[in-house]
Structure formats: C-alpha cells, structure tokens
C-alpha cells in the first residue's frame, strides 16, 4: 500500500483544518485532491510529507508511519510544494547536486541520478542554466526533478500547474502522466478539468473532510452532453429520455426560461445530433449543446455544497 491515511486531524488553535480523513492509495496511479479554498488540501499534503505533525490519526507512506518512522517515510516521498523556493543564483546542476546530497544519494551515484531526473523532466538542456533566469515553467520542472531524486515511491504535488501557460500545462500534465507509470502521484488542484484529464481517482475535500471519492476509471465509461434550451423542463426531459443511448437526464439549473440539462449516455454515443434534431423539430431554442465533463463537476458541486456550512 503506497499511502494509508487513518482518521487524520490537524487543528490550528480553534481551526480544524483537517477533520478526520481516511483514504488509501494502493499503488502507481494519479489521485487528485480537489476542493475549494481553505478545504484543507495543503494541510493534508504537508502532513503526508512529514512537514506537519498530525493532531490525531496517522499516515503511512510505503509502510512507514510518518511520525514513528519519519526518516524512512520521507525517503519514499518526492514533494513539489505549491511555491518552490529554489536558489536563484545556483545553476540547475549545482542545485540538484546539493539536494541529492541532502537526500543521502551516495556520492558515486549522484551524477547518474541527477541525469536520470533531468532526463525524466525533459530539462537536460537546462543543466548549466542559472535558476533565477529560467521561466516559471522551467523552474517547476527543476523542482519536479528535485522531487524525483532518489526515486521516491510516492510523488506529492501541490498545485503543480499553477501559474503555467496553457502549453506548459499540457507538457507538465504529460510528464506527470508518464511518471505515474512507476510512482503513486497525489496531486492537489483547483482545476476540475485537470483532475478529469489526468487523474484515475479524485478525492473531494471540503471543510477538512473528504466528502466524495470519485473513481474516474478510464474516463470513457459514459459520454456526457450538456444542453441549455428554452421550453418546459418536464416536456424537454421526457423527449430527451426517448433517445436510445441516453441513460439519465439531470436538470442541473434552471433560470428564467432557460433549462439546463446534463445527459449521461452510453459509451461512444454522441447524442448531440439527435438532441439538436429534437430541439429543432419542437422549436426549442438552444443556447448550448456541448460534449461535457459533468460527472466530476456535478459530483464536486453536490459534495461540496451539500456539506453543512460552518457558522461564521
Ligand atoms: N499554519 C496555519 N495556522 C493557522 N491556520 C492555518 C494554517 N494553515 C492552514 N490554516 C487554515 O486551515 C484551513 C485549511 O487551509 P489549507 O491551506 O490546508 O487549505 P487549502 O485547501 O490548501 O486551500 P487553498 O486551495 O486556498 O490553497 C484554512 O482555514 C486555513 O486558514
């Protein structure tokens, strides 16, 4: 088992940042931790990486308790914090050599290990560059190379793509997906599309608790479609349900005369042409008809907003 978390609690004075969470991650795959601001994601990751001691409960990383066997646990973890303070005046190679030494990579294998991590992160060409003169995206890759030193079992990435441009985001996601072949990756993100794109499973946090645990599998079990249309909700719903491959129709919001529907359809069935046909036949104006990623979004909104709000 790569990560086992049991009844984990962290209090800061009166604030219960993490309020009794449990989960297990058995082996290599990407698991996302999502939740609104202040949900407790960073605090959870900081406990997992041994930077914070739990108030109650326990974390085991690759079989090592993060309190009783903190050093061994730490060796199994590569951590990419949300903001990385890496030495701006150092060259990439100097920085990684320093970090490898701190991580007790034996002197004779240090060069090879640094090469491996530079290669894995696609930054062999940056080896002699001064860190302070790199772009934000390049610096994130250097920080990821640091996290990979000494080949940890578990990679913990806090908002790994924050501040990257769209191209860098794509490249970084690709890189993380490759790393997940051999590492257990737990990453926090605010971006649902990111979780949907690369995670096999997503833990939804709200107010210090895990309020949903979504197995996205291959993400291809269902096809989803979003429709915003004007007309009588019940009539539209009934018409949509007559389409063969439509499994479920959910009315997610309705404002003025516009009705919004999420359709869940059988795998490989794009129902948009048939939906458009029906709307045209019935004379229902369409404002949106798109292929969507609602499963996670709908579950996220439902899980987070069905939580009772704390009194202010
Ligand atoms: N060192 C600290 N001292 C006091 N309160 C803290 C501390 N660290 C976090 N908190 C509080 O714990 C709660 C959870 O914070 P945390 O940073 O874990 O949330 P988050 O989900 O990572 O949020 P964000 O998405 O905004 O980064 C917040 O209410 C925060 O104010």
XYZ file of C-alpha atoms and ligand atoms in Angstrom:
343
model
C 0.000 0.000 0.000
C 1.627 3.321 -1.033
C -0.423 5.671 1.157
C -2.655 4.850 4.115
C -4.342 7.711 5.974
C -6.378 6.978 9.091
C -8.595 9.411 10.968
C -6.215 12.266 10.219
C -6.853 15.513 12.077
C -4.965 18.816 12.151
C -6.051 21.700 14.337
C -4.548 25.172 14.368
C -5.942 26.607 17.594
C -9.699 26.701 17.108
C -9.458 25.882 13.391
C -9.814 22.229 12.371
C -8.054 22.424 9.025
C -8.319 18.642 8.573
C -11.138 16.953 10.389
C -10.772 13.177 10.453
C -9.990 11.912 6.962
C -9.358 8.329 5.824
C -8.144 7.041 2.485
C -5.807 4.507 0.934
C -3.906 4.532 -2.332
C -2.635 1.056 -3.174
C -0.061 1.663 -5.914
C 1.014 3.574 -9.010
C -1.708 5.853 -10.333
C -2.650 9.534 -10.213
C -5.050 10.589 -7.499
C -6.318 14.145 -7.366
C -7.218 16.087 -4.253
C -9.669 18.829 -5.110
C -11.683 21.256 -3.038
C -12.467 24.929 -2.581
C -10.056 27.398 -0.963
C -9.403 26.526 2.654
C -10.705 22.951 2.296
C -7.580 21.525 3.926
C -5.709 20.204 0.882
C -2.320 21.784 1.555
C -2.512 20.914 5.250
C -3.200 17.290 4.296
C -0.291 17.215 1.866
C 2.009 18.805 4.442
C 1.126 16.076 6.935
C 1.688 13.395 4.324
C 5.120 14.834 3.576
C 6.031 14.965 7.314
C 6.299 18.778 7.348
C 3.404 18.968 9.806
C 2.664 16.573 12.654
C -0.949 15.370 12.829
C -3.037 16.404 15.835
C -4.622 12.928 15.712
C -4.547 9.957 13.402
C -1.813 8.513 11.251
C -0.233 8.456 7.822
C 1.791 5.539 6.430
C 3.896 6.026 3.319
C 5.064 2.767 1.729
C 4.573 1.086 5.088
C 6.375 3.735 7.195
C 4.486 5.773 9.763
C 5.251 9.482 9.186
C 5.687 10.134 12.909
C 7.353 6.991 14.273
C 9.456 6.341 11.183
C 9.606 9.819 9.712
C 13.028 9.465 8.090
C 12.166 6.274 6.227
C 8.778 7.717 5.232
C 10.451 10.898 3.957
C 12.777 8.860 1.750
C 9.747 7.405 -0.001
C 8.314 10.831 -0.834
C 9.060 13.352 -3.529
C 7.313 16.646 -2.754
C 6.591 19.522 -5.088
C 5.226 22.315 -2.868
C 2.871 24.982 -4.189
C 5.601 27.591 -4.199
C 9.133 26.417 -4.547
C 11.977 28.420 -3.102
C 14.881 27.256 -5.197
C 18.163 29.066 -5.168
C 18.067 31.728 -7.897
C 21.853 32.148 -8.101
C 22.670 28.444 -8.452
C 22.961 26.511 -11.669
C 20.403 23.728 -12.107
C 23.117 21.057 -11.775
C 24.522 22.655 -8.589
C 21.082 22.881 -7.028
C 20.267 19.247 -7.809
C 23.692 18.087 -6.577
C 23.060 19.905 -3.298
C 19.597 18.386 -2.976
C 20.886 14.899 -3.838
C 23.446 15.225 -1.057
C 20.743 16.302 1.402
C 18.709 13.268 0.351
C 21.675 10.986 1.016
C 22.093 9.871 -2.561
C 25.541 8.194 -2.429
C 28.277 10.377 -3.924
C 29.243 7.824 -6.610
C 25.712 7.555 -7.998
C 24.802 11.241 -7.641
C 25.774 12.256 -11.203
C 23.767 9.416 -12.721
C 20.774 10.126 -10.520
C 20.761 13.814 -11.474
C 20.979 12.858 -15.156
C 18.032 10.496 -14.721
C 15.853 13.207 -13.160
C 16.874 15.892 -15.681
C 16.008 13.464 -18.425
C 12.673 12.449 -16.852
C 11.668 16.112 -16.638
C 12.902 16.972 -20.139
C 15.406 19.562 -18.933
C 18.792 18.031 -19.782
C 19.460 21.178 -21.839
C 18.954 23.413 -18.782
C 21.636 21.698 -16.715
C 24.079 24.634 -16.786
C 21.485 27.416 -16.637
C 21.163 29.815 -13.691
C 17.863 29.068 -11.956
C 16.902 32.737 -11.485
C 16.974 33.205 -15.264
C 14.605 30.346 -16.047
C 10.938 30.737 -16.878
C 8.337 29.785 -14.269
C 7.538 26.575 -16.150
C 11.205 25.633 -16.407
C 11.636 26.261 -12.671
C 8.642 23.986 -11.938
C 10.388 21.264 -13.911
C 13.590 21.777 -11.936
C 11.552 21.493 -8.724
C 9.958 18.306 -10.061
C 13.406 16.916 -10.899
C 14.334 17.645 -7.287
C 11.232 15.749 -6.107
C 12.269 12.758 -8.228
C 15.788 12.494 -6.782
C 16.398 9.160 -5.035
C 13.436 7.644 -6.863
C 10.638 8.006 -4.293
C 7.639 5.654 -4.296
C 5.179 8.500 -3.819
C 5.082 11.902 -5.511
C 3.090 14.619 -3.812
C 2.396 17.638 -5.971
C 0.681 20.735 -4.613
C -0.996 22.709 -7.416
C 1.643 21.508 -9.882
C 0.445 23.531 -12.856
C -0.466 26.784 -11.079
C 0.952 29.758 -12.942
C 1.973 27.804 -16.047
C 0.873 28.888 -19.504
C -1.506 26.559 -21.416
C 1.295 24.897 -23.390
C 3.382 24.341 -20.273
C 0.279 22.961 -18.510
C -0.142 20.379 -21.272
C 3.516 19.421 -21.193
C 3.577 19.212 -17.414
C 0.447 17.042 -17.328
C 2.005 14.723 -19.901
C 5.098 14.478 -17.760
C 3.095 13.668 -14.629
C 1.117 11.032 -16.541
C 4.391 9.368 -17.589
C 5.708 9.417 -14.035
C 2.540 7.709 -12.804
C 3.577 4.519 -14.602
C 6.044 3.931 -11.770
C 5.039 6.294 -8.976
C 1.966 6.890 -6.891
C 1.099 10.513 -7.587
C -1.154 12.511 -5.264
C -1.766 15.996 -6.561
C -3.908 18.860 -5.409
C -5.578 21.128 -7.899
C -8.324 23.715 -8.186
C -8.825 22.847 -11.812
C -11.528 20.225 -12.323
C -10.591 19.772 -15.963
C -7.059 18.950 -14.852
C -8.285 16.326 -12.397
C -10.584 14.929 -15.060
C -7.794 14.893 -17.644
C -5.114 13.056 -15.729
C -6.428 11.511 -12.518
C -7.768 7.987 -12.231
C -9.397 8.868 -8.951
C -10.323 12.108 -7.218
C -10.829 12.830 -3.536
C -13.059 15.832 -2.956
C -12.300 17.827 0.202
C -14.483 20.402 1.876
C -14.160 21.921 5.331
C -11.470 19.494 6.385
C -13.316 16.344 5.325
C -13.327 14.054 2.330
C -16.834 14.471 1.018
C -16.549 12.354 -2.127
C -14.225 9.751 -3.599
C -14.668 9.547 -7.359
C -13.206 6.725 -9.409
C -12.808 8.159 -12.887
C -11.501 4.875 -14.269
C -10.532 5.359 -17.846
C -12.978 8.229 -18.054
C -14.637 6.631 -21.066
C -17.401 4.669 -19.417
C -20.009 7.266 -20.338
C -20.382 10.033 -22.785
C -21.772 13.267 -21.423
C -23.641 16.031 -23.089
C -24.789 19.414 -21.817
C -27.839 21.150 -23.169
C -29.226 24.577 -22.419
C -32.554 25.090 -24.081
C -35.719 27.115 -23.740
C -39.010 25.327 -23.080
C -40.945 23.417 -20.464
C -38.491 21.395 -18.374
C -40.603 18.264 -17.977
C -41.510 18.096 -21.651
C -37.880 18.523 -22.706
C -36.709 15.929 -20.201
C -39.267 13.391 -21.441
C -38.200 14.000 -25.053
C -34.510 13.566 -24.212
C -35.244 10.283 -22.468
C -36.721 8.887 -25.683
C -33.216 8.908 -27.242
C -31.976 5.306 -27.195
C -28.488 5.755 -25.758
C -29.481 8.324 -23.120
C -29.172 6.656 -19.716
C -30.009 9.590 -17.457
C -31.052 13.199 -17.729
C -30.368 15.582 -14.912
C -31.645 19.115 -14.756
C -28.756 20.956 -13.193
C -30.015 24.534 -13.067
C -32.908 26.495 -14.391
C -33.076 30.238 -14.599
C -35.777 32.344 -16.278
C -36.992 30.343 -19.299
C -33.650 28.585 -19.967
C -33.358 24.983 -18.788
C -30.022 23.292 -18.315
C -29.637 19.503 -18.678
C -26.796 17.075 -18.249
C -27.236 13.881 -20.264
C -25.398 10.702 -19.468
C -25.190 8.419 -22.462
C -23.756 5.047 -23.341
C -20.082 4.801 -24.169
C -19.187 6.007 -27.675
C -22.615 7.558 -28.229
C -22.501 11.184 -29.207
C -26.149 12.159 -28.920
C -25.709 15.805 -29.892
C -27.001 15.469 -33.480
C -30.184 13.724 -32.276
C -30.674 16.254 -29.448
C -30.336 19.108 -31.939
C -32.837 17.408 -34.257
C -35.435 17.073 -31.494
C -34.997 20.679 -30.386
C -35.393 21.928 -33.957
C -38.473 19.727 -34.512
C -40.059 21.043 -31.329
C -38.988 24.652 -31.894
C -36.954 24.872 -28.680
C -34.192 27.479 -28.971
C -30.767 26.108 -27.974
C -28.257 28.244 -26.085
C -25.673 25.482 -25.515
C -25.179 21.952 -26.787
C -21.810 20.521 -25.940
C -19.908 17.476 -25.008
C -19.131 17.987 -21.347
C -17.238 16.640 -18.390
C -20.058 16.893 -15.890
C -19.531 13.755 -13.841
C -16.777 15.245 -11.737
C -18.098 18.788 -11.861
C -21.587 17.723 -10.804
C -20.281 15.486 -8.048
C -17.909 18.207 -6.855
C -20.626 20.827 -6.617
C -23.026 18.379 -4.988
C -20.479 17.077 -2.489
C -19.151 20.489 -1.514
C -22.477 22.274 -1.324
C -24.378 19.532 0.453
C -21.915 19.952 3.341
C -23.432 21.988 6.149
C -21.659 25.337 6.208
C -19.776 26.225 9.349
C -21.245 29.040 11.367
C -19.246 32.206 10.662
N -0.369 27.482 9.855
C -1.665 27.723 9.980
N -2.154 28.369 11.041
C -3.481 28.603 11.193
N -4.413 28.214 10.302
C -3.983 27.576 9.215
C -2.603 27.287 8.978
N -2.501 26.618 7.819
C -3.755 26.495 7.326
N -4.637 27.067 8.162
C -6.112 27.112 7.984
O -6.540 25.795 7.715
C -7.570 25.790 6.735
C -7.161 24.900 5.582
O -6.078 25.507 4.892
P -5.313 24.809 3.679
O -4.204 25.723 3.254
O -4.968 23.429 4.044
O -6.469 24.768 2.579
P -6.378 24.500 1.020
O -7.467 23.554 0.695
O -4.997 24.092 0.644
O -6.705 25.922 0.432
P -6.228 26.638 -0.937
O -6.936 25.910 -2.023
O -6.734 28.020 -0.767
O -4.734 26.550 -1.031
C -7.802 27.244 6.349
O -8.884 27.719 7.118
C -6.513 27.928 6.770
O -6.754 29.277 7.110
